[in-house]
Short mmCIF file of C-alpha atoms in Angstrom, two decimals:
data_model
loop_
_atom_site.label_atom_id
_atom_site.label_comp_id
_atom_site.label_asym_id
_atom_site.label_seq_id
_atom_site.Cartn_x
_atom_site.Cartn_y
_atom_site.Cartn_z
CA MET A 249 -21.07 4.66 18.35
CA ALA A 250 -18.44 1.97 18.50
CA GLY A 251 -19.47 0.41 21.79
CA GLY A 252 -16.97 0.17 24.60
CA GLY A 253 -15.05 -2.65 26.19
CA ASP A 254 -13.13 -5.35 24.42
CA LYS A 255 -15.93 -6.42 22.07
CA LEU A 256 -15.07 -6.49 18.41
CA LYS A 257 -17.50 -5.24 15.79
CA LEU A 258 -16.96 -5.53 12.04
CA LEU A 259 -18.78 -3.31 9.56
CA SER A 260 -18.60 -4.82 6.08
CA THR A 261 -20.57 -6.23 3.17
CA TRP A 262 -21.21 -9.90 2.46
CA PHE A 263 -19.33 -9.66 -0.85
CA SER A 264 -16.34 -7.48 0.11
CA PRO A 265 -13.07 -9.37 -0.44
CA PHE A 266 -11.36 -6.84 1.84
CA GLY A 267 -13.90 -7.60 4.56
CA SER A 268 -13.22 -11.31 3.98
CA ARG A 269 -9.54 -10.75 4.77
CA VAL A 270 -10.48 -9.30 8.16
CA GLN A 271 -12.98 -12.08 8.84
CA LEU A 272 -10.33 -14.67 7.95
CA ALA A 273 -7.90 -13.12 10.44
CA LEU A 274 -10.55 -12.99 13.17
CA HIS A 275 -11.60 -16.61 12.57
CA LEU A 276 -8.01 -17.87 12.43
CA LYS A 277 -7.35 -16.16 15.76
CA GLY A 278 -10.53 -17.58 17.31
CA LEU A 279 -11.81 -14.08 18.04
CA SER A 280 -15.55 -13.56 18.24
CA TYR A 281 -17.08 -10.43 16.84
CA GLU A 282 -20.38 -8.79 15.99
CA TYR A 283 -20.96 -8.48 12.26
CA VAL A 284 -22.88 -5.51 10.85
CA GLU A 285 -23.90 -5.51 7.17
CA GLU A 286 -23.45 -2.17 5.43
CA ASP A 287 -25.54 -1.01 2.45
CA LEU A 288 -23.03 0.71 0.18
CA MET A 289 -25.85 2.16 -1.94
CA ASN A 290 -27.12 3.98 1.13
CA LYS A 291 -24.14 4.51 3.43
CA SER A 292 -24.84 4.58 7.15
CA GLN A 293 -23.92 7.34 9.61
CA LEU A 294 -21.75 4.76 11.33
CA LEU A 295 -19.68 4.22 8.18
CA LEU A 296 -19.45 7.90 7.27
CA GLU A 297 -18.35 8.86 10.79
CA SER A 298 -15.95 5.98 11.35
CA ASN A 299 -14.25 6.12 7.94
CA PRO A 300 -14.70 9.72 6.79
CA VAL A 301 -11.59 9.63 4.57
CA HIS A 302 -12.55 6.67 2.37
CA LYS A 303 -16.20 5.93 3.33
CA LYS A 304 -15.46 2.26 2.65
CA VAL A 305 -15.75 -1.10 4.35
CA PRO A 306 -14.36 -2.93 6.16
CA VAL A 307 -14.18 -1.01 9.43
CA LEU A 308 -13.30 -2.82 12.65
CA PHE A 309 -14.39 -1.35 15.98
CA HIS A 310 -12.46 -2.16 19.15
CA ARG A 311 -12.21 -0.33 22.48
CA GLY A 312 -14.08 2.67 21.12
CA LYS A 313 -11.79 3.07 18.10
CA ALA A 314 -12.37 2.49 14.40
CA LEU A 315 -9.75 0.72 12.28
CA CYS A 316 -9.81 1.09 8.46
CA GLU A 317 -8.02 -0.49 5.47
CA SER A 318 -8.08 -4.30 5.37
CA MET A 319 -4.37 -5.07 5.82
CA VAL A 320 -3.95 -2.29 8.42
CA ILE A 321 -6.79 -4.02 10.30
CA VAL A 322 -5.13 -7.44 9.90
CA ASP A 323 -1.88 -5.97 11.32
CA TYR A 324 -3.88 -4.52 14.20
CA ILE A 325 -5.54 -7.85 14.99
CA GLU A 326 -2.12 -9.51 14.94
CA GLU A 327 -0.63 -6.93 17.31
CA ALA A 328 -3.56 -6.28 19.64
CA PHE A 329 -4.21 -9.99 20.24
CA PRO A 330 -0.73 -11.51 20.45
CA ASP A 331 -1.92 -14.54 22.41
CA ALA A 332 -4.87 -15.40 20.19
CA GLY A 333 -4.23 -18.33 17.87
CA GLN A 334 -1.18 -18.48 15.62
CA PRO A 335 0.77 -15.42 14.53
CA LEU A 336 0.14 -14.59 10.88
CA LEU A 337 3.52 -12.92 10.42
CA PRO A 338 6.77 -14.83 10.97
CA SER A 339 8.96 -13.81 13.89
CA ASP A 340 12.03 -13.36 11.67
CA PRO A 341 12.12 -9.72 10.51
CA TYR A 342 13.52 -10.58 7.09
CA LYS A 343 10.78 -13.14 6.45
CA ARG A 344 8.27 -10.53 7.66
CA ALA A 345 9.60 -8.09 5.08
CA ILE A 346 9.19 -10.77 2.38
CA ALA A 347 5.56 -11.38 3.44
CA ARG A 348 4.83 -7.64 3.34
CA PHE A 349 6.52 -7.40 -0.06
CA TRP A 350 4.17 -10.00 -1.56
CA VAL A 351 1.09 -8.36 -0.08
CA ALA A 352 2.19 -4.97 -1.47
CA PHE A 353 2.78 -6.66 -4.84
CA MET A 354 -0.68 -8.20 -4.77
CA GLU A 355 -2.30 -4.82 -4.04
CA THR A 356 -0.66 -2.90 -6.89
CA LYS A 357 -0.31 -5.61 -9.54
CA LEU A 358 -3.40 -7.77 -9.01
CA VAL A 359 -6.03 -5.85 -7.04
CA GLU A 360 -5.56 -2.42 -8.64
CA PRO A 361 -5.96 -3.53 -12.30
CA TRP A 362 -8.87 -5.71 -11.24
CA MET A 363 -10.69 -2.91 -9.40
CA ARG A 364 -10.20 -0.64 -12.42
CA MET A 365 -11.94 -3.24 -14.59
CA LEU A 366 -14.90 -3.63 -12.26
CA ASP A 367 -16.44 -0.21 -12.71
CA GLY A 368 -18.01 -1.36 -15.94
CA THR A 369 -16.88 1.65 -17.96
CA ARG A 370 -13.68 0.24 -19.42
CA THR A 371 -13.10 -0.01 -23.15
CA ARG A 372 -12.36 -3.37 -24.73
CA ALA A 373 -8.68 -2.43 -25.06
CA GLU A 374 -8.51 -1.43 -21.37
CA MET A 375 -10.13 -4.73 -20.34
CA THR A 376 -7.64 -6.70 -22.45
CA GLU A 377 -4.75 -4.80 -20.87
CA GLY A 378 -6.20 -5.30 -17.38
CA VAL A 379 -6.53 -9.06 -17.89
CA LYS A 380 -2.95 -9.19 -19.21
CA GLN A 381 -1.71 -7.38 -16.08
CA MET A 382 -3.66 -9.73 -13.80
CA LEU A 383 -2.32 -12.83 -15.57
CA ALA A 384 1.22 -11.52 -15.25
CA ALA A 385 0.66 -10.85 -11.54
CA VAL A 386 -0.70 -14.35 -10.97
CA ALA A 387 2.31 -15.85 -12.77
CA THR A 388 4.65 -13.94 -10.45
CA LEU A 389 2.62 -15.01 -7.39
CA GLU A 390 3.01 -18.64 -8.51
CA GLY A 391 6.76 -18.16 -8.22
CA ALA A 392 6.30 -16.40 -4.88
CA LEU A 393 4.28 -19.32 -3.52
CA GLY A 394 7.05 -21.72 -4.49
CA GLN A 395 9.65 -19.53 -2.78
CA CYS A 396 7.65 -18.78 0.37
CA SER A 397 6.14 -22.22 0.96
CA LYS A 398 9.24 -24.28 0.08
CA GLY A 399 7.01 -27.26 -0.58
CA LYS A 400 4.72 -26.68 2.40
CA PRO A 401 0.98 -26.09 1.98
CA PHE A 402 0.80 -22.31 2.45
CA PHE A 403 2.69 -19.05 1.82
CA GLY A 404 3.12 -19.10 5.60
CA GLY A 405 4.58 -22.60 5.50
CA ASP A 406 2.80 -25.26 7.54
CA SER A 407 0.15 -22.83 8.71
CA ILE A 408 -1.75 -19.92 7.19
CA GLY A 409 0.18 -16.67 7.13
CA TYR A 410 -0.18 -13.03 6.25
CA VAL A 411 0.07 -13.53 2.47
CA ASP A 412 -2.41 -16.43 2.58
CA VAL A 413 -4.96 -14.18 4.31
CA ALA A 414 -4.38 -11.31 1.88
CA LEU A 415 -4.80 -13.51 -1.19
CA GLY A 416 -7.34 -15.86 0.35
CA GLY A 417 -9.76 -13.01 1.02
CA LEU A 418 -9.85 -12.39 -2.74
CA LEU A 419 -10.35 -16.03 -3.70
CA VAL A 420 -14.08 -16.12 -4.50
CA TRP A 421 -13.79 -12.88 -6.48
CA VAL A 422 -10.84 -14.24 -8.46
CA ARG A 423 -12.91 -17.32 -9.34
CA ALA A 424 -15.93 -15.15 -10.17
CA SER A 425 -13.75 -12.97 -12.41
CA GLU A 426 -12.76 -16.11 -14.31
CA VAL A 427 -16.43 -16.56 -15.23
CA LEU A 428 -17.11 -12.86 -15.87
CA LEU A 429 -13.98 -12.27 -17.96
CA GLY A 430 -13.72 -15.70 -19.56
CA VAL A 431 -10.12 -16.11 -18.40
CA LYS A 432 -8.64 -18.79 -16.17
CA PHE A 433 -6.46 -17.10 -13.54
CA LEU A 434 -5.84 -20.10 -11.29
CA ASP A 435 -5.07 -22.75 -13.85
CA ALA A 436 -3.77 -26.21 -12.92
CA ALA A 437 -1.52 -26.18 -15.99
CA ARG A 438 -0.10 -22.64 -15.81
CA THR A 439 -0.18 -22.05 -12.04
CA PRO A 440 -0.27 -25.52 -10.45
CA LEU A 441 0.90 -24.40 -7.00
CA LEU A 442 -1.70 -21.64 -6.76
CA ALA A 443 -4.43 -23.90 -8.12
CA ALA A 444 -3.67 -26.49 -5.42
CA TRP A 445 -3.31 -23.77 -2.80
CA SER A 446 -6.73 -22.32 -3.66
CA GLU A 447 -8.45 -25.72 -3.25
CA ARG A 448 -6.68 -26.24 0.04
CA PHE A 449 -7.52 -22.73 1.24
CA ALA A 450 -11.20 -22.95 0.28
CA SER A 451 -11.62 -26.10 2.36
CA LEU A 452 -10.49 -24.42 5.60
CA ASP A 453 -13.13 -23.72 8.25
CA ALA A 454 -12.05 -20.09 8.38
CA ALA A 455 -12.52 -19.77 4.60
CA LYS A 456 -15.98 -21.31 4.76
CA ALA A 457 -16.92 -18.80 7.44
CA ALA A 458 -15.28 -15.74 5.88
CA LEU A 459 -15.70 -16.11 2.12
CA PRO A 460 -18.97 -15.37 0.34
CA ASP A 461 -20.89 -17.94 -1.69
CA PHE A 462 -19.54 -18.18 -5.24
CA GLY A 463 -22.95 -18.37 -6.94
CA ARG A 464 -24.21 -15.39 -5.02
CA VAL A 465 -21.13 -13.33 -6.00
CA ILE A 466 -21.60 -14.19 -9.70
CA LYS A 467 -25.22 -13.07 -9.57
CA HIS A 468 -24.26 -9.86 -7.76
CA ALA A 469 -21.47 -9.08 -10.24
CA MET A 470 -23.78 -9.69 -13.23
CA MET A 471 -26.33 -7.36 -11.71
CA ARG A 472 -23.70 -4.64 -11.15
CA ARG A 473 -22.39 -5.09 -14.67
CA GLY A 474 -25.92 -4.85 -16.01
CA ALA A 475 -26.49 -1.67 -14.02
CA ALA A 476 -23.22 -0.15 -15.25
CA ALA A 477 -24.05 -1.07 -18.84
CA ALA A 478 -27.48 0.51 -18.44
CA VAL A 479 -25.88 3.73 -17.17
CA LEU A 480 -23.46 3.71 -20.12
CA ALA A 481 -26.31 3.15 -22.55
CA ALA A 482 -28.40 5.91 -20.99
CA ASN A 483 -25.47 8.35 -21.21
CA ASN A 484 -24.69 7.71 -24.87
CA MET B 241 19.73 -8.14 16.00
CA ALA B 242 23.47 -7.58 15.84
CA GLY B 243 25.16 -4.46 17.00
CA GLY B 244 28.76 -4.08 15.90
CA ASN B 245 29.61 -4.83 12.29
CA VAL B 246 26.39 -4.43 10.31
CA GLU B 247 26.73 -4.53 6.56
CA LEU B 248 24.24 -2.12 4.97
CA LYS B 249 24.14 -1.21 1.31
CA LEU B 250 21.50 1.05 -0.21
CA VAL B 251 20.92 0.75 -3.94
CA GLY B 252 19.44 4.09 -4.85
CA GLN B 253 19.19 7.03 -7.17
CA TRP B 254 19.57 10.67 -6.08
CA ALA B 255 16.25 11.92 -7.46
CA SER B 256 14.04 9.23 -5.95
CA ALA B 257 11.77 10.32 -3.10
CA PHE B 258 11.39 6.62 -2.21
CA VAL B 259 15.15 6.27 -1.76
CA THR B 260 15.16 9.50 0.27
CA ARG B 261 12.72 7.90 2.74
CA VAL B 262 15.19 5.10 3.41
CA LYS B 263 18.12 7.52 3.75
CA LEU B 264 16.09 9.54 6.28
CA ALA B 265 15.34 6.43 8.33
CA LEU B 266 18.99 5.34 8.31
CA HIS B 267 20.20 8.80 9.32
CA LEU B 268 17.59 9.16 12.06
CA LYS B 269 18.80 5.85 13.47
CA GLY B 270 22.46 6.86 13.22
CA LEU B 271 23.21 3.89 10.96
CA SER B 272 26.03 3.98 8.46
CA TYR B 273 25.61 2.48 5.02
CA GLU B 274 27.17 2.32 1.60
CA ILE B 275 25.21 4.11 -1.12
CA ILE B 276 25.27 2.58 -4.57
CA GLU B 277 24.03 5.14 -7.08
CA GLU B 278 22.13 3.60 -9.99
CA ASP B 279 21.75 4.86 -13.53
CA LEU B 280 18.15 3.77 -14.08
CA ARG B 281 18.59 3.88 -17.85
CA ASN B 282 21.32 1.26 -17.47
CA LYS B 283 20.40 -0.86 -14.44
CA SER B 284 23.17 -2.76 -12.69
CA GLU B 285 23.35 -6.53 -12.24
CA LEU B 286 23.12 -5.89 -8.52
CA LEU B 287 19.79 -4.07 -8.87
CA LEU B 288 18.33 -6.58 -11.32
CA SER B 289 19.32 -9.56 -9.19
CA SER B 290 18.31 -8.04 -5.85
CA ASN B 291 14.92 -6.74 -7.07
CA PRO B 292 13.97 -9.01 -9.98
CA VAL B 293 10.23 -8.36 -9.54
CA HIS B 294 10.22 -4.56 -9.82
CA LYS B 295 13.80 -3.74 -10.92
CA ALA B 296 13.37 -0.51 -8.96
CA VAL B 297 15.16 1.47 -6.27
CA PRO B 298 15.43 1.58 -3.33
CA VAL B 299 16.81 -1.80 -2.33
CA LEU B 300 18.42 -2.18 1.08
CA ILE B 301 20.92 -5.01 1.26
CA HIS B 302 21.50 -6.12 4.83
CA ASN B 303 24.24 -8.70 5.32
CA GLY B 304 23.72 -9.73 1.71
CA LYS B 305 19.91 -10.03 1.90
CA PRO B 306 17.83 -7.63 -0.21
CA ILE B 307 14.75 -5.83 1.10
CA CYS B 308 12.59 -3.98 -1.45
CA GLU B 309 9.79 -1.37 -1.36
CA SER B 310 10.56 1.81 0.57
CA GLN B 311 7.84 1.49 3.23
CA ILE B 312 8.78 -2.13 3.88
CA ILE B 313 12.46 -1.15 4.11
CA VAL B 314 11.70 1.63 6.62
CA GLN B 315 9.66 -0.81 8.74
CA TYR B 316 12.47 -3.36 8.53
CA ILE B 317 15.02 -0.76 9.67
CA ASP B 318 12.72 0.23 12.52
CA GLU B 319 12.17 -3.38 13.68
CA THR B 320 15.55 -4.88 13.08
CA LEU B 321 18.46 -2.51 13.11
CA VAL B 322 19.61 -1.41 16.50
CA GLY B 323 20.38 2.25 16.20
CA VAL B 324 19.83 5.39 18.20
CA GLY B 325 16.62 7.18 18.96
CA PRO B 326 13.04 6.03 19.50
CA SER B 327 11.09 3.71 17.22
CA LEU B 328 9.52 5.27 14.18
CA LEU B 329 6.31 3.33 14.71
CA PRO B 330 4.65 3.76 18.14
CA ALA B 331 4.26 0.83 20.53
CA ASP B 332 0.48 0.98 20.86
CA PRO B 333 -1.34 -1.18 18.27
CA TYR B 334 -4.04 1.42 17.61
CA GLU B 335 -1.53 4.23 17.14
CA ARG B 336 0.44 1.96 14.80
CA ALA B 337 -2.73 1.39 12.80
CA VAL B 338 -3.31 5.15 12.54
CA ALA B 339 0.28 5.65 11.31
CA ARG B 340 -0.08 2.83 8.78
CA PHE B 341 -3.42 4.23 7.60
CA TRP B 342 -1.91 7.64 6.85
CA ALA B 343 1.21 6.15 5.28
CA ALA B 344 -1.07 4.17 2.94
CA TYR B 345 -3.10 7.30 2.24
CA ILE B 346 0.03 9.29 1.36
CA GLU B 347 1.15 6.48 -0.97
CA ASP B 348 -2.14 5.98 -2.81
CA LYS B 349 -3.65 9.45 -2.87
CA LEU B 350 -0.68 11.81 -2.87
CA VAL B 351 2.47 10.08 -4.13
CA ALA B 352 0.81 8.03 -6.89
CA PRO B 353 -0.82 11.02 -8.66
CA TRP B 354 2.35 13.03 -7.99
CA ASP B 355 4.39 10.45 -9.83
CA ARG B 356 1.89 10.55 -12.71
CA VAL B 357 2.05 14.36 -12.88
CA PHE B 358 5.61 14.02 -14.20
CA ARG B 359 4.84 11.17 -16.56
CA VAL B 360 1.59 12.09 -18.31
CA LYS B 361 1.68 13.57 -21.74
CA THR B 362 -0.89 16.36 -21.83
CA ASP B 363 -1.46 19.51 -19.81
CA GLU B 364 -5.02 18.33 -19.27
CA GLU B 365 -3.93 15.04 -17.66
CA ARG B 366 -1.33 16.90 -15.63
CA GLY B 367 -3.98 19.29 -14.35
CA GLU B 368 -6.21 16.38 -13.37
CA GLU B 369 -3.44 14.63 -11.41
CA MET B 370 -2.46 17.91 -9.72
CA LYS B 371 -6.09 18.44 -8.70
CA GLN B 372 -6.12 14.97 -7.07
CA MET B 373 -2.85 15.70 -5.29
CA LEU B 374 -4.08 19.01 -3.88
CA ALA B 375 -7.32 17.37 -2.71
CA ALA B 376 -5.21 14.75 -0.92
CA VAL B 377 -3.10 17.46 0.72
CA ASP B 378 -6.30 18.97 2.16
CA VAL B 379 -7.26 15.62 3.67
CA LEU B 380 -3.71 15.07 4.91
CA GLU B 381 -3.92 18.34 6.86
CA GLY B 382 -6.62 16.60 8.90
CA GLY B 383 -4.40 13.54 9.12
CA PHE B 384 -1.62 15.63 10.59
CA LYS B 385 -4.00 17.00 13.19
CA GLU B 386 -5.07 13.44 14.09
CA CYS B 387 -1.56 12.02 14.30
CA SER B 388 0.32 14.91 15.90
CA ASN B 389 -2.14 15.70 18.70
CA GLY B 390 -0.94 19.29 18.73
CA LYS B 391 2.73 18.30 18.69
CA CYS B 392 5.42 18.98 16.07
CA PHE B 393 5.42 15.84 13.97
CA PHE B 394 3.06 13.13 12.73
CA GLY B 395 4.93 11.02 15.28
CA GLY B 396 4.18 13.51 18.08
CA ASP B 397 7.17 15.01 19.90
CA CYS B 398 9.56 12.96 17.81
CA VAL B 399 9.81 12.16 14.12
CA GLY B 400 7.81 9.04 13.35
CA TYR B 401 6.97 6.68 10.53
CA VAL B 402 4.57 8.99 8.68
CA ASP B 403 7.05 11.87 8.91
CA VAL B 404 9.65 9.71 7.15
CA ILE B 405 7.19 8.48 4.50
CA LEU B 406 6.10 12.02 3.63
CA GLY B 407 9.55 13.46 4.35
CA GLY B 408 11.10 11.59 1.42
CA ALA B 409 9.22 13.91 -0.93
CA VAL B 410 9.90 17.25 0.79
CA SER B 411 12.33 18.54 -1.85
CA TYR B 412 9.70 17.80 -4.48
CA ALA B 413 7.08 19.57 -2.34
CA LYS B 414 9.33 22.64 -2.20
CA ALA B 415 10.00 22.38 -5.95
CA ASN B 416 6.32 22.09 -6.87
CA GLU B 417 5.67 25.81 -7.26
CA ALA B 418 8.65 26.37 -9.55
CA ILE B 419 7.82 23.34 -11.70
CA PHE B 420 4.02 23.47 -11.82
CA GLY B 421 3.07 26.93 -10.58
CA ALA B 422 1.24 25.76 -7.45
CA LYS B 423 2.49 25.52 -3.87
CA LEU B 424 1.94 22.01 -2.53
CA PHE B 425 1.90 22.87 1.18
CA ASP B 426 0.48 26.36 1.11
CA ALA B 427 0.51 28.09 4.51
CA ALA B 428 -2.75 29.80 3.60
CA LYS B 429 -4.61 26.54 2.81
CA THR B 430 -2.84 23.86 4.87
CA PRO B 431 -0.98 25.74 7.62
CA LEU B 432 -0.17 22.65 9.71
CA LEU B 433 1.52 20.86 6.82
CA ALA B 434 3.35 24.02 5.72
CA ALA B 435 4.72 24.45 9.26
CA TRP B 436 5.56 20.73 9.48
CA MET B 437 7.59 20.98 6.28
CA GLU B 438 9.71 23.86 7.59
CA ARG B 439 10.24 22.06 10.88
CA PHE B 440 11.15 18.83 9.09
CA CYS B 441 13.81 20.59 6.99
CA GLU B 442 15.54 21.73 10.19
CA LEU B 443 16.28 18.16 11.23
CA ASP B 444 19.90 17.02 10.91
CA ALA B 445 18.77 13.97 8.96
CA ALA B 446 16.84 16.17 6.52
CA LYS B 447 19.80 18.49 6.00
CA ALA B 448 22.04 15.50 5.37
CA VAL B 449 19.75 13.73 2.97
CA LEU B 450 17.20 15.93 1.18
CA GLN B 451 18.02 16.83 -2.38
CA ASP B 452 18.89 20.41 -3.33
CA VAL B 453 15.61 22.04 -4.36
CA ASP B 454 16.99 23.86 -7.43
CA THR B 455 18.41 20.58 -8.72
CA VAL B 456 15.00 18.95 -8.23
CA VAL B 457 13.30 21.83 -10.05
CA LYS B 458 15.63 21.38 -13.03
CA HIS B 459 15.12 17.61 -12.98
CA GLY B 460 11.33 17.95 -12.68
CA LYS B 461 11.09 20.40 -15.57
CA PHE B 462 13.25 18.10 -17.67
CA LEU B 463 11.00 15.10 -16.94
CA VAL B 464 7.83 17.01 -17.80
CA ALA B 465 9.32 18.32 -21.05
CA LYS B 466 10.62 14.90 -22.00
CA ASN B 467 7.29 13.16 -21.47
CA SER B 468 5.28 15.89 -23.20
CA ALA B 469 7.67 15.89 -26.17
CA ARG B 470 7.32 12.13 -26.48
CA ALA B 471 3.57 12.63 -26.93
CA SER B 472 3.92 15.22 -29.67
CA ASN B 473 6.25 12.91 -31.58
CA ASN B 474 3.62 10.16 -31.83
#
């Protein structure tokens, strides 16, 4: 199933921001891997067997084992390949705790409200509330970037770190959400540090390799929204 | 990584399962600390300044520096503070990933609905959250099998990270039947978890730190009544 030896295999979808996080980590570490595209509308045996609990991508295969959950996978890559590229986490345990704090914040305060809005069944009031929560989260992350970077280019300082990977993986989807929701999340006036950071991040080789095409994501999201709306209409 | 004089303060609140996790970790490591009990209806300057983002307990203050979020605190304790006993997280990267996976599962699929069970306003919503919790317990039974490999704890022979993360909520697990009418870890449905819970309670750290179950029952019933009453007043 997973293939033996040291070869890395990543099961994901072209549009998954969580998959992008893993791809970013792999690229930044200079690790080569086989990529397998999953069809979430028709889940494969491989996915169902390797992630029976969540049945979700991404799943990373290494040495006959399956790793699930994007940031758990990023931690694994960091720990299993200590000599590959730069460490994503700082060596200082307190600074590590700070990095983990901001990733945990991102998951509950930015990603969760966003994912709830994506299923296409939210009321107008729920959407407004979701957008409000996301804007508040982005405002806090602007402060976090100032604190963590201390004037340097990234959350990780001079080089990309753990928080950069966690947020960077979401970048194209955040920009797509701006179009879909009609709200500017990364705004040069309100969040200047994050706006500059996102330009800088998007220009990295790893980002170009790991992040999906913006236009393609917009089209995909519109299609999904259309499908959800059609289901809603059919059920009413 | 200093031995000797380590200044540890834990800003906490007796009822919090998240705070209990940190207390368990500190006790397992034989580390002494000062507990600062918060009144969450009247949060202290210390809490507000050391956790400005969430304004929540627990916060561990180590030599004046605050660490927030219970799982992050437990990992910090495990990595940084030289105490007694083995590491909570295993050394092998894959085994660490398995532990982290189940800790995340417990957080998202068990603890989050469990928290909501106390806060929601209607019996219907409560029932829905309870259903989600019980479904998660079924899956976690499989998780225990995977992690323990036939041994006593999620961590194997010794208490590990997942044991601490779940362990923080054991008094609430024991209180569940009295508050909501359903056993959380029912020996008939999830025998491994039911046995784990009994075993966990025998640990010195558990005896030192876990809340009295009757007190938790009273507190839980009070919370449910308070939040339901708030609804009927709207």
